[in-house]
C-alpha positions as a printed NumPy array, in Angstrom:
array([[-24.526, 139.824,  -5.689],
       [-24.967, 138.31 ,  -2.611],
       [-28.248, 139.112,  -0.578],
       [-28.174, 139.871,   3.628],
       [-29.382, 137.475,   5.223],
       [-30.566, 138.575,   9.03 ],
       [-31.286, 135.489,  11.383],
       [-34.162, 136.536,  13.623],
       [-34.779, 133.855,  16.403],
       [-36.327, 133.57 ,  19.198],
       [-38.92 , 131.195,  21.362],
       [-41.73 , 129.185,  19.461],
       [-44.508, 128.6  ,  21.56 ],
       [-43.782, 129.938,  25.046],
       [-43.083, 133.908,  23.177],
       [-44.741, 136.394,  25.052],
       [-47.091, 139.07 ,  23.358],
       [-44.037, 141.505,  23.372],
       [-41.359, 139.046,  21.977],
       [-44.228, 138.396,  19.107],
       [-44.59 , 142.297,  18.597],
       [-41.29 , 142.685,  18.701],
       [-40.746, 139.96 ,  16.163],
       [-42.98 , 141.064,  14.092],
       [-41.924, 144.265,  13.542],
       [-38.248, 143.084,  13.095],
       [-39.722, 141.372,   9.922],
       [-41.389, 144.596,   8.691],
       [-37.935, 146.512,   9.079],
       [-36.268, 143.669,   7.823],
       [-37.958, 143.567,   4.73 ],
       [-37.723, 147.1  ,   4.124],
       [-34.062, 147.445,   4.457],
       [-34.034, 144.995,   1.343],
       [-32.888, 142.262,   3.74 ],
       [-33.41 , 138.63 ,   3.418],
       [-35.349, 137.118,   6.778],
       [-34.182, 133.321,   7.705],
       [-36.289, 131.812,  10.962],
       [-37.043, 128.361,  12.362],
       [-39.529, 128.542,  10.22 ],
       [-42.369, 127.153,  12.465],
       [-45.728, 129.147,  12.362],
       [-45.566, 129.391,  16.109],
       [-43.633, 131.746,  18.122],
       [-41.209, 134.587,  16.987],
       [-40.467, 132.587,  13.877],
       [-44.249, 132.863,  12.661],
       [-44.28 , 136.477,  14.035],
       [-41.065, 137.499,  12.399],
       [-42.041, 135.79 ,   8.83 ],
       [-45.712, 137.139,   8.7  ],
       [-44.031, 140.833,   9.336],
       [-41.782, 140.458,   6.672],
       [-44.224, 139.378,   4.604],
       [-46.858, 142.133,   5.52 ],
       [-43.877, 144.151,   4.158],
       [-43.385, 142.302,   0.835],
       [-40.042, 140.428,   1.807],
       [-38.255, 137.532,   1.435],
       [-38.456, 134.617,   3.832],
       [-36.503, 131.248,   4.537],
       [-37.666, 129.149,   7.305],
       [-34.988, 126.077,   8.517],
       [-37.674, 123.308,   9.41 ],
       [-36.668, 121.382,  12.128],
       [-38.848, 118.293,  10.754],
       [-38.557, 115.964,   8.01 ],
       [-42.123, 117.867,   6.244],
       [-43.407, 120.997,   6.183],
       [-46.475, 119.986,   7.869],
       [-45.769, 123.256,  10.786],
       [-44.778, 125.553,   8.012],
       [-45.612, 129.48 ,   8.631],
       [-47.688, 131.082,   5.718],
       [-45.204, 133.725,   5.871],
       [-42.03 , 131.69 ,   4.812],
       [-41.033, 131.834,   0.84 ],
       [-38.086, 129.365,   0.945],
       [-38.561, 126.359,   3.348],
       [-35.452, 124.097,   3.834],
       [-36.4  , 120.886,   5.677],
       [-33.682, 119.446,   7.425],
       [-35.474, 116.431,   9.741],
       [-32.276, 117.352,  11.645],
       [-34.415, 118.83 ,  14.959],
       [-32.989, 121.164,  17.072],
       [-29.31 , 120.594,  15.494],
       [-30.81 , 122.55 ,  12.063],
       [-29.842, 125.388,  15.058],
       [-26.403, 125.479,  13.434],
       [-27.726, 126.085,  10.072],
       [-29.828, 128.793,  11.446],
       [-26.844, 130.954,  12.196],
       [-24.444, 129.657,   9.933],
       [-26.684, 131.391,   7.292],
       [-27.459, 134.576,   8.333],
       [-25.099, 137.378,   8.014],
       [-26.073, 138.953,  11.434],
       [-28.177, 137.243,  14.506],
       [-30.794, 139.613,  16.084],
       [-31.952, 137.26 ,  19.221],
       [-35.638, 138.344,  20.208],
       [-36.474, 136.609,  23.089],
       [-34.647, 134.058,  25.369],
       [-35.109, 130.177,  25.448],
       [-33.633, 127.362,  25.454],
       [-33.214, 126.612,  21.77 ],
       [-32.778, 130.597,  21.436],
       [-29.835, 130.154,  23.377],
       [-28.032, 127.097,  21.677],
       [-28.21 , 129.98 ,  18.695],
       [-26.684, 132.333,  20.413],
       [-24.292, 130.162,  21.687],
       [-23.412, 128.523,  18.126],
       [-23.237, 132.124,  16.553],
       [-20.668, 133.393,  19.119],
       [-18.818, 130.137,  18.704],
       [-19.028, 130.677,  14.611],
       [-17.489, 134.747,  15.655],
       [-20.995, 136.016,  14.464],
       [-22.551, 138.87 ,  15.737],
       [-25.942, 138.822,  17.627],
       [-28.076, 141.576,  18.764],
       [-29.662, 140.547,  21.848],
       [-33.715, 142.459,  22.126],
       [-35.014, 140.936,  25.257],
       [-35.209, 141.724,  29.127],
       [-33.558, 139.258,  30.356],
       [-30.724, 140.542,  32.168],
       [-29.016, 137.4  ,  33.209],
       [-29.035, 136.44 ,  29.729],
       [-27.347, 139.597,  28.118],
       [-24.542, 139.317,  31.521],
       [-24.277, 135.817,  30.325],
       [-23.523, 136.228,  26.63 ],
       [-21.665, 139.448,  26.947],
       [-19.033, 137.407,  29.342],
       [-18.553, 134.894,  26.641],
       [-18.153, 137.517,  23.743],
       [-18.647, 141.209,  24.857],
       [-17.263, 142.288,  20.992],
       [-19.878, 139.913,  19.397],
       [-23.068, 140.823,  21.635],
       [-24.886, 143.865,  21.653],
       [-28.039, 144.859,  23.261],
       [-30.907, 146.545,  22.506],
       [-34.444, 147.374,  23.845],
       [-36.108, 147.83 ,  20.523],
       [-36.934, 146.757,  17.147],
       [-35.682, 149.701,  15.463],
       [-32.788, 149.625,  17.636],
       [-32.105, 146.282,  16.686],
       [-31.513, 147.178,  13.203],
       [-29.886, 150.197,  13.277],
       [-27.366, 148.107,  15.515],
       [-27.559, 145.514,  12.742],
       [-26.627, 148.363,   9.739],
       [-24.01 , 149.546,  11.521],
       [-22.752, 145.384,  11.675],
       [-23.118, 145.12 ,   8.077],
       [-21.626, 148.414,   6.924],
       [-17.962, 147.259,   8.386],
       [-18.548, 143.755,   6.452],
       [-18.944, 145.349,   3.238]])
């Protein structure tokens, strides 16, 4: 049987303290809903964050290296796939994961988001960034939800995976 797979991404190194809590406790709930996490994989950011709660939480991890190594790999990542493919291992990213949960807003967040809505994924957007969640909404308001907390974030994310089932 399959496994969920929940994408959680999100900035690397410019993540604020309440992106990283945020992240962090995304893994935790992640990992206790049985859920599979996939990140950038870095050990910076809301990747690191996301993998090390998942882990705190005994769960599985997959990190989508951006680089040709694993030299930047975060100690909470199980399953590293190393692309040397950069910023374009983005695709992969959301390809892979069943549902997107967006925590944070950058640049390379927002080629995700982007790619996901053009793949007809869902993402769950947790950030305060208002112009963002206009932004994304106009493009796909069916596909985008928004949320102001972890939890939130995954109840929204249950209720996505109960009507793929």
């Amino acid at each position: 049987m399959k496994k969920i797979v929940v994408g959680v991404m999100g900035p690397g190194a410019g993540a604020t303290a309440i992106e990283l809590q945020n992240a962090g406790e995304l893994g935790e709930l992640i990992a206790e809903k049985g859920w599979v996490l996939l990140t950038g994989g870095r050990d910076a950011g809301v990747m690191d964050a996301a993998s090390m709660g998942a882990k705190k939480a005994k769960g599985l991890t997959i990190g989508i290296l951006p680089a040709e190594d694993c030299s930047h790999l975060s100690e909470g990542v199980d399953i590293a796939i190393v692309t040397g493919m950069g910023s374009a291992r983005n695709n992969i990213n959301v390809l892979s994961s069943d549902v997107i949960i967006a925590c944070g807003m950058g640049a390379g967040t927002a080629s995700e988001i982007a790619l996901a809505l053009k793949a007809n994924k869902k993402v769950i957007l947790l950030n305060n960034h208002v112009e963002s969640q206009v932004f994304f909404q106009t493009l796909s308001e069916e596909n985008v939800f928004v949320v102001k907390t972890a939890q939130e974030a995954i109840e929204q994310a249950g209720k996505i995976l109960e009507n793929y089932s």
